[in-house]
PDB file of C-alpha atoms in Angstrom:
ATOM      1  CA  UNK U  16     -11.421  -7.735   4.632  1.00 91.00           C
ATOM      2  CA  UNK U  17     -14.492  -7.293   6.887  1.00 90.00           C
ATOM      3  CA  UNK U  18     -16.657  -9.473   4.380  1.00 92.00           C
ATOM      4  CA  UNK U  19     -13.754 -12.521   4.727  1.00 92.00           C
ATOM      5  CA  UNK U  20     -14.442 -11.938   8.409  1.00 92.00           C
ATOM      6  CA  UNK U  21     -17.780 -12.224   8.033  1.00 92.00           C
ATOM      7  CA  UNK U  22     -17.293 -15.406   5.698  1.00 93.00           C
ATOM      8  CA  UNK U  23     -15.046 -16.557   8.885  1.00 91.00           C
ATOM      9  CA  UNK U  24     -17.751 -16.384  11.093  1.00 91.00           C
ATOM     10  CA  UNK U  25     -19.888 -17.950   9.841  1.00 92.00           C
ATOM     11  CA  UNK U  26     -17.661 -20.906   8.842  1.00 92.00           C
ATOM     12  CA  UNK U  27     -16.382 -21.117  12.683  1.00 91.00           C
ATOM     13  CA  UNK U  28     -20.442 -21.017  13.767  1.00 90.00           C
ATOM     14  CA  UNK U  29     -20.850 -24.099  11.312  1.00 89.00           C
ATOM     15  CA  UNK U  30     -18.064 -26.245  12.268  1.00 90.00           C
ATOM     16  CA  UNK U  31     -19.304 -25.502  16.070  1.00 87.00           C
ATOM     17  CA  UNK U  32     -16.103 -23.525  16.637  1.00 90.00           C
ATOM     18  CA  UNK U  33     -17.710 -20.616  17.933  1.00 86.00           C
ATOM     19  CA  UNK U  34     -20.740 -20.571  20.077  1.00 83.00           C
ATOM     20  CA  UNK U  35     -21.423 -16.601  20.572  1.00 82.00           C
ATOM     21  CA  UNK U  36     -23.115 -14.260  18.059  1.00 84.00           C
ATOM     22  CA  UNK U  37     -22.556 -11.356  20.607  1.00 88.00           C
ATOM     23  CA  UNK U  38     -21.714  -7.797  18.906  1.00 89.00           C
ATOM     24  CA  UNK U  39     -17.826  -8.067  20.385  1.00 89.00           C
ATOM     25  CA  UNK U  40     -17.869 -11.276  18.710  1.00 89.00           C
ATOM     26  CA  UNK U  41     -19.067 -10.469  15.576  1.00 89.00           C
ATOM     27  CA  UNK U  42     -16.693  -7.117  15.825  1.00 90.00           C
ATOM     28  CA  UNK U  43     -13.545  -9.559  16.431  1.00 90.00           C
ATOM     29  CA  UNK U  44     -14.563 -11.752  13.417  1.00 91.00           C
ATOM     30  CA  UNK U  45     -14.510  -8.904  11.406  1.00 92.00           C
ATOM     31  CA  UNK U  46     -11.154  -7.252  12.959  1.00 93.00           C
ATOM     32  CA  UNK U  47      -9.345 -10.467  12.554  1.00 93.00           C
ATOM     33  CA  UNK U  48      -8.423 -10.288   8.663  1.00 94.00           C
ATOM     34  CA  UNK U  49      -7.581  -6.567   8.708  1.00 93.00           C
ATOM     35  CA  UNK U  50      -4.718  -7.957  11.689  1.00 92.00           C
ATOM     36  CA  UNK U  51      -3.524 -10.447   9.346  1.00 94.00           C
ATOM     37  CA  UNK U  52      -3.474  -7.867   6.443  1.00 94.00           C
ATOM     38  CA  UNK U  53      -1.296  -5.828   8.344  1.00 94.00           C
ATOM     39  CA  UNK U  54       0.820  -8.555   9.862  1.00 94.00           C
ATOM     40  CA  UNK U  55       1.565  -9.848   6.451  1.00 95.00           C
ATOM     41  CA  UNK U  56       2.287  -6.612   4.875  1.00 95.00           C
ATOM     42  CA  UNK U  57       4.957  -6.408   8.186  1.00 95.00           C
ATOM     43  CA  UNK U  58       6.193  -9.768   6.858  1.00 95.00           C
ATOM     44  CA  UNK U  59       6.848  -9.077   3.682  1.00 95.00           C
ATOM     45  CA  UNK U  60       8.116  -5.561   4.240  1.00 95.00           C
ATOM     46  CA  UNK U  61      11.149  -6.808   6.586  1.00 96.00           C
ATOM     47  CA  UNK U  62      11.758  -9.056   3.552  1.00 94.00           C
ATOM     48  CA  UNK U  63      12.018  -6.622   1.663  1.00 94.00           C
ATOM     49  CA  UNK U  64      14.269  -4.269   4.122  1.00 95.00           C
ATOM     50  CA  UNK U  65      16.306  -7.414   4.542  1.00 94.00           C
ATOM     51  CA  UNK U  66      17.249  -7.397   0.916  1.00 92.00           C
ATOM     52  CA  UNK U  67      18.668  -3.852   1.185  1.00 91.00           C
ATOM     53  CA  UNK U  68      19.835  -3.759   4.911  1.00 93.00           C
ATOM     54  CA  UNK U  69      22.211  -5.798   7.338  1.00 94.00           C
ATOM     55  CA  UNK U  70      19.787  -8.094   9.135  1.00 93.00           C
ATOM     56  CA  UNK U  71      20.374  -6.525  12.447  1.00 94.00           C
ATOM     57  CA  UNK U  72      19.534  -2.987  11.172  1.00 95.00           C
ATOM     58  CA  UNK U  73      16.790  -4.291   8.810  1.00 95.00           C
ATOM     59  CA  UNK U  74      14.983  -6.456  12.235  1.00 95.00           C
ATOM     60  CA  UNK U  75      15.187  -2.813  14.097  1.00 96.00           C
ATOM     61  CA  UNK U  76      13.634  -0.788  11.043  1.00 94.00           C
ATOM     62  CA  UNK U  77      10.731  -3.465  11.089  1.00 94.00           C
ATOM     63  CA  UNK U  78      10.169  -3.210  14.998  1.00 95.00           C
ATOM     64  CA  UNK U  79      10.014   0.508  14.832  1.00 95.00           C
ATOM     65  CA  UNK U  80       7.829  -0.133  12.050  1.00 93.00           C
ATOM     66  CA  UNK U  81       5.696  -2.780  14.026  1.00 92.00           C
ATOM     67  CA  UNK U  82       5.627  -0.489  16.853  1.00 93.00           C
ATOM     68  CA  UNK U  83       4.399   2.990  15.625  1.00 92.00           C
ATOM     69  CA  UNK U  84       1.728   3.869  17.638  1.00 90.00           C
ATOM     70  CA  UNK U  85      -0.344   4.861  14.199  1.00 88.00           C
ATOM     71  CA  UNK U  86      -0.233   1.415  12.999  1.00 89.00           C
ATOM     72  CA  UNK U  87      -0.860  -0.077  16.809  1.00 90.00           C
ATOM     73  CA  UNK U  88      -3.826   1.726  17.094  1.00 89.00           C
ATOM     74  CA  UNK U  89      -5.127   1.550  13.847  1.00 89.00           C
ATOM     75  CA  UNK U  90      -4.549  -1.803  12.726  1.00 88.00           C
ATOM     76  CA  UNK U  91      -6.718  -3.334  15.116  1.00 85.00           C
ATOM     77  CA  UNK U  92      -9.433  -1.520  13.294  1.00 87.00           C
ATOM     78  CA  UNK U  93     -12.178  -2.091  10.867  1.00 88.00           C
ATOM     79  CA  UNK U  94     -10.378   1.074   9.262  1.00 89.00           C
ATOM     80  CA  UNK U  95      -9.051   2.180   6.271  1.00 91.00           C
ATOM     81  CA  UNK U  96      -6.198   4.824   7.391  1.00 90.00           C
ATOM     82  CA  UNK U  97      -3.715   1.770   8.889  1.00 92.00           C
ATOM     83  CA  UNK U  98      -4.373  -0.153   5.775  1.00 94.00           C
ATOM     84  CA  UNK U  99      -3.270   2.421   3.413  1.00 94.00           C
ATOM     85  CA  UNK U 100      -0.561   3.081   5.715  1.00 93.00           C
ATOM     86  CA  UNK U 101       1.145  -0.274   5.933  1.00 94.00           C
ATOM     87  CA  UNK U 102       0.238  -1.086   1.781  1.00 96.00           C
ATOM     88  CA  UNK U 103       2.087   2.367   1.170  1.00 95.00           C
ATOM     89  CA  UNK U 104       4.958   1.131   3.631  1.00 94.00           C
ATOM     90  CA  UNK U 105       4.982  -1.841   1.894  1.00 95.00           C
ATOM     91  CA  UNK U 106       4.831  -0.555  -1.767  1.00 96.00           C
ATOM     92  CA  UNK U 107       8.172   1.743  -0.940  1.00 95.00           C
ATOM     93  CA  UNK U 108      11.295  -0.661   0.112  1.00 94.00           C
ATOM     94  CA  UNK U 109       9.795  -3.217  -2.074  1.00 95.00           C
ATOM     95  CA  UNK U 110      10.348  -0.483  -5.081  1.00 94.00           C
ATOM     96  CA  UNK U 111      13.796   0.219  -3.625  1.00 93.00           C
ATOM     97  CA  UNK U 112      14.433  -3.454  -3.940  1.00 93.00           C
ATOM     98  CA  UNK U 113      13.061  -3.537  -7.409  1.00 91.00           C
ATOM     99  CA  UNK U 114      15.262  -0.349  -8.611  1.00 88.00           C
ATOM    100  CA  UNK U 115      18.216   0.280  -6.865  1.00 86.00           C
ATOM    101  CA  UNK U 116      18.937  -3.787  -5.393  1.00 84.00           C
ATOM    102  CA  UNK U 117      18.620  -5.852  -8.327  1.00 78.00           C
ATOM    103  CA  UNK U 118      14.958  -7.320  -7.198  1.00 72.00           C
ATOM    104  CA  UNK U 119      13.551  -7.959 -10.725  1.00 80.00           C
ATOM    105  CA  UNK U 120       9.953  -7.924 -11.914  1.00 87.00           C
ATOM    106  CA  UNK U 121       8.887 -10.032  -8.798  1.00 91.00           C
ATOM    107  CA  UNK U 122       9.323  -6.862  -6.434  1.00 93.00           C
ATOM    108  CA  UNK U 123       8.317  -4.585  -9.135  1.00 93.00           C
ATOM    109  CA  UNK U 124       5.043  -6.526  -9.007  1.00 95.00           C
ATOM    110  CA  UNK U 125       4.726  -6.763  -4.845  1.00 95.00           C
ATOM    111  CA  UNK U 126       5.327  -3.025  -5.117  1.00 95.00           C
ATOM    112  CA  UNK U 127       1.980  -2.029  -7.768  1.00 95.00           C
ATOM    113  CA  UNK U 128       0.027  -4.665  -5.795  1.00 96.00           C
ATOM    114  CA  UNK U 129       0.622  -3.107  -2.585  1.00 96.00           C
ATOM    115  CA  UNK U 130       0.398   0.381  -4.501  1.00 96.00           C
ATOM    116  CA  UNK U 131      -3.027  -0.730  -5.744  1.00 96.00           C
ATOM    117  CA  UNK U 132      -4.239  -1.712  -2.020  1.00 96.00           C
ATOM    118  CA  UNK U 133      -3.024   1.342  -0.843  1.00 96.00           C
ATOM    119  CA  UNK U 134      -5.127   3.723  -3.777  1.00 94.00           C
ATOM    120  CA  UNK U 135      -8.021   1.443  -2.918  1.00 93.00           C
ATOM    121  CA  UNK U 136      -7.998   1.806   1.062  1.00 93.00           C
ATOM    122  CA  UNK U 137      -7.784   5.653   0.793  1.00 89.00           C
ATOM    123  CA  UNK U 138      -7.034   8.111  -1.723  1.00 86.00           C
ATOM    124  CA  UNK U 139      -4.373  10.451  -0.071  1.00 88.00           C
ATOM    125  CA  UNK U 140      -1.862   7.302  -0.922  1.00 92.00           C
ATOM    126  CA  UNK U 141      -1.772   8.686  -4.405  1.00 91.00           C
ATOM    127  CA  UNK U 142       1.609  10.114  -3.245  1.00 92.00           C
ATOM    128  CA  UNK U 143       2.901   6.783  -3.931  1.00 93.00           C
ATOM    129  CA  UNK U 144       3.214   7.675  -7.502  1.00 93.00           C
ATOM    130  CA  UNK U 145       5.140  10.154  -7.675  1.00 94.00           C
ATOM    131  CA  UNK U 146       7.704   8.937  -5.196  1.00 94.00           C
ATOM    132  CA  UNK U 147       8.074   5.484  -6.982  1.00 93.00           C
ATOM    133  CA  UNK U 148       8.753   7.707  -9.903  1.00 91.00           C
ATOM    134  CA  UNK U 149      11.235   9.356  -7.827  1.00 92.00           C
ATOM    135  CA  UNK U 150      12.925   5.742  -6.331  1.00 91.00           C
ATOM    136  CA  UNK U 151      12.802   5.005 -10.515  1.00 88.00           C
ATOM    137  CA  UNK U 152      14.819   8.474 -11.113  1.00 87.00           C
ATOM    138  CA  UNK U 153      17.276   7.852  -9.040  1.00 85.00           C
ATOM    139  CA  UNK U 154      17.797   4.135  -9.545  1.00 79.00           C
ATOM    140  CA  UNK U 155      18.194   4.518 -13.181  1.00 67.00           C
ATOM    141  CA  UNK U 156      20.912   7.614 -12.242  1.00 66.00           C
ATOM    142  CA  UNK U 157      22.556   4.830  -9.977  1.00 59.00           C
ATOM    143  CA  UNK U 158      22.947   2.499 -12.982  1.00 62.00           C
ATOM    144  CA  UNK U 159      24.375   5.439 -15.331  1.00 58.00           C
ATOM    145  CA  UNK U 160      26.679   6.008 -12.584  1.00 55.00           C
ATOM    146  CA  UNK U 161      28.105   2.662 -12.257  1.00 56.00           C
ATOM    147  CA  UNK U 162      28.382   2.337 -16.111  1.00 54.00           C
ATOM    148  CA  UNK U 163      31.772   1.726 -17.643  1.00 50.00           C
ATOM    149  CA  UNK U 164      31.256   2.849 -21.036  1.00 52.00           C
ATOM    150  CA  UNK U 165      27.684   5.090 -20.970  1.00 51.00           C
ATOM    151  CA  UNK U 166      28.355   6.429 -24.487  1.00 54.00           C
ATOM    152  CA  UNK U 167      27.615   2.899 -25.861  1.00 53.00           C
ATOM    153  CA  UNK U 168      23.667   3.621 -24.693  1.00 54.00           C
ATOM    154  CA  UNK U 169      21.712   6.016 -26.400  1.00 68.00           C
ATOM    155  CA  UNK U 170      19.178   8.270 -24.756  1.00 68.00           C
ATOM    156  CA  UNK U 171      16.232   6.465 -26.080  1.00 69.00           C
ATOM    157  CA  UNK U 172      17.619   3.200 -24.475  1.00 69.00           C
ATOM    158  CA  UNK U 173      17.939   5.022 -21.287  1.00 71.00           C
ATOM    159  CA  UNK U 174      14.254   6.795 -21.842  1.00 72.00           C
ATOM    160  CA  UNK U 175      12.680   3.242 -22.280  1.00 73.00           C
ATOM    161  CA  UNK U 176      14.818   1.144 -19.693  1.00 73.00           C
ATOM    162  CA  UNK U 177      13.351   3.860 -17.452  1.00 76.00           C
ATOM    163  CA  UNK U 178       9.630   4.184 -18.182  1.00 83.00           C
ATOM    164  CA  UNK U 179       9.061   0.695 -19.294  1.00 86.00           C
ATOM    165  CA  UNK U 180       9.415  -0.803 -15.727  1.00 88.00           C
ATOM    166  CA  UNK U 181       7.465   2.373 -14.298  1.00 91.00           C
ATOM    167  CA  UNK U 182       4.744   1.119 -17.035  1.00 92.00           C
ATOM    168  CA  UNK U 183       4.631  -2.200 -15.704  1.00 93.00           C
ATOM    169  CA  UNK U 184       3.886  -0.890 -12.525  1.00 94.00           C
ATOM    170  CA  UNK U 185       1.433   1.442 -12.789  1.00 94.00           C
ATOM    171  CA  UNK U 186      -0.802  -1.311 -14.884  1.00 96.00           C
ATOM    172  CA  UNK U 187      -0.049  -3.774 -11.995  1.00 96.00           C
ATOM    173  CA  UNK U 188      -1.581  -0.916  -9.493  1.00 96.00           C
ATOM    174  CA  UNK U 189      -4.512  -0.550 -12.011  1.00 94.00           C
ATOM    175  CA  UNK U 190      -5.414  -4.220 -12.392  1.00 96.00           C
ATOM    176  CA  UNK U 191      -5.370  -4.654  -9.139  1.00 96.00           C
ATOM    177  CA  UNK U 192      -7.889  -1.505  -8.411  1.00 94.00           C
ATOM    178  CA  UNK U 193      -9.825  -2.890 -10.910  1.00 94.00           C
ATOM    179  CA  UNK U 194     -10.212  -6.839  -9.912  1.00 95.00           C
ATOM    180  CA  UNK U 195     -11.050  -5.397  -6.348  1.00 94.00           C
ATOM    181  CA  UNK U 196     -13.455  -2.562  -6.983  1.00 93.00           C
ATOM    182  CA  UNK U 197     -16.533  -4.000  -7.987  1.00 92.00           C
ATOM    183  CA  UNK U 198     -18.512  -0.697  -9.059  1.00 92.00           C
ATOM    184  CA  UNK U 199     -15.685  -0.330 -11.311  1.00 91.00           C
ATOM    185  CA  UNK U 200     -16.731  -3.298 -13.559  1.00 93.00           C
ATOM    186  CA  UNK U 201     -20.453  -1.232 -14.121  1.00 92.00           C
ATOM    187  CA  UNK U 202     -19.323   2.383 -13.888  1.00 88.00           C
ATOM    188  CA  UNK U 203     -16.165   3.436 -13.792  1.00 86.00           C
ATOM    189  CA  UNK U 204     -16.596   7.118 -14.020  1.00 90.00           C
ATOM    190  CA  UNK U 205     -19.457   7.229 -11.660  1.00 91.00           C
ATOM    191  CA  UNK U 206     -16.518   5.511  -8.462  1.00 89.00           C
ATOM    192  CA  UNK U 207     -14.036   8.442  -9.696  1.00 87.00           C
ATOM    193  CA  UNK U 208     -16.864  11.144  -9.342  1.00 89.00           C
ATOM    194  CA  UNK U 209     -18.261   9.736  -6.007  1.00 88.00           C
ATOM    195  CA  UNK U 210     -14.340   9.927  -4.752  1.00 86.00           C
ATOM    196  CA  UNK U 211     -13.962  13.528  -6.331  1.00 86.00           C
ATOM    197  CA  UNK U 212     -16.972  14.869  -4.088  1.00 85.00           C
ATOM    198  CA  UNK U 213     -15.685  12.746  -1.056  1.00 81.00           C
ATOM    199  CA  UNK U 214     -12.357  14.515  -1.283  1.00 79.00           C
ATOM    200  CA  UNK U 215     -13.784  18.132  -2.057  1.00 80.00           C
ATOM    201  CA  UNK U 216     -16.242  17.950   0.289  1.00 77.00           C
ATOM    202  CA  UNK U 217     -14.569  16.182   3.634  1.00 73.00           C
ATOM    203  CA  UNK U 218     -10.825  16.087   2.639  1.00 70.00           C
ATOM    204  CA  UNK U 219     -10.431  19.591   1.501  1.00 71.00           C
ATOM    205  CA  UNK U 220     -12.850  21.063   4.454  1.00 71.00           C
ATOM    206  CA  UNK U 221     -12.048  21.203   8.040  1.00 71.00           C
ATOM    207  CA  UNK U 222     -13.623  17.907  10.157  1.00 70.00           C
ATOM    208  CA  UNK U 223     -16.382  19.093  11.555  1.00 71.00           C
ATOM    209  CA  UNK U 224     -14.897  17.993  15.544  1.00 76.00           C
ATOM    210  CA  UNK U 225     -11.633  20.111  14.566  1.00 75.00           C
ATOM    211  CA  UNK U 226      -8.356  18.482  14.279  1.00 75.00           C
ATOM    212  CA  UNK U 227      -5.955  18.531  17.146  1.00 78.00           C
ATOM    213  CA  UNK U 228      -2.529  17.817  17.966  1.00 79.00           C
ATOM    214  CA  UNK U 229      -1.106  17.524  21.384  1.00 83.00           C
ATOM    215  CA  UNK U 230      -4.228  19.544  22.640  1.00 80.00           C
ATOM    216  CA  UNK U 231      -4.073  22.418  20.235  1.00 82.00           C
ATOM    217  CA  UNK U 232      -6.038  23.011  17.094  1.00 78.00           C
TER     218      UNK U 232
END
């Protein structure tokens, strides 16, 4: 997202657009797509909430959404925590859709896409997986629930009309790590150790300013 704003740039200082190559310039060009990113992943979300909620309740879920003051101070940020943030946020009601609304392979996919974005912006959204396992679970116990006559479905029917869609999804989430990670094409074991250190060494120790909440450590 910074390089497109970079690309931006430059195309706005071509076409005469833009005048100033001042830092806060430069910074804003950068900022911009990471606004969009999070704007459309808004977009799409209260789509998605719309599909499962009344669209009074579903406008208020996105506003409180819009308006957490994570995301508001974050997304205006050349940063990765609001990224994986709103791709997480975005990868969860579309999965709902997908499992327990009737949404089809076409939120299935908007779900491992966002999934992947989210893995890719910051490893801590790994919890995705298991709770889109979990939204799976309980879908699929929905649709025994509403069955007529369950007998006429054997457990391996059940077993693969569960995993098969949870397949699809975790390749989508893959393929999209993959297309966007470029050191992933060369190496791909030397990324996974690089991230392994990252999280043992900074993620698993205390930051070395402390962390605080509401003034106390």
């Amino acid at each position: 997202l910074g390089a497109g704003g970079i690309v931006l740039r430059r195309a706005l200082l071509a076409s005469g657009w833009l005048a100033s190559e001042a830092f806060p310039t430069i910074l804003a060009t950068m900022r911009l797509p990471v606004v969009l990113a999070h704007a459309a992943a808004l977009l799409l979300g209260y789509v998605a909430l719309r599909r499962m909620l009344p669209a009074g309740l579903a406008l208020l879920a996105a506003l409180l959404w819009a308006a957490d003051p994570f995301v508001v101070g974050y997304s205006r940020l050349l940063h990765t925590d609001a990224l994986a943030g709103s791709f997480a946020m975005l990868s969860l009601p579309a999965a709902c859709v997908c499992w327990n609304h009737a949404g089809g392979r076409r939120w299935l996919i908007v779900s491992g896409i966002s999934a992947g974005l989210a893995f890719l912006s910051k490893s801590p959204a790994l919890a995705l997986a298991p709770a889109i396992g979990l939204i799976a679970l309980l879908g699929d116990k929905g649709r025994q629930a509403r069955d007529a006559q369950p007998e006429q479905s054997t457990r391996v029917a059940r077993l693969v009309s569960l995993v098969s869609p949870l397949l699809v999804w975790a390749l989508v989430a893959t393929l999209t790590v993959f297309a966007l990670w470029p050191a992933l094409w060369v190496s791909p074991l030397r990324p996974y150790e690089l991230v392994r250190l990252g999280v043992e060494a900074e993620g698993a120790q205390p930051h070395m300013l402390g962390n605080f909440f509401l003034g106390r450590q």
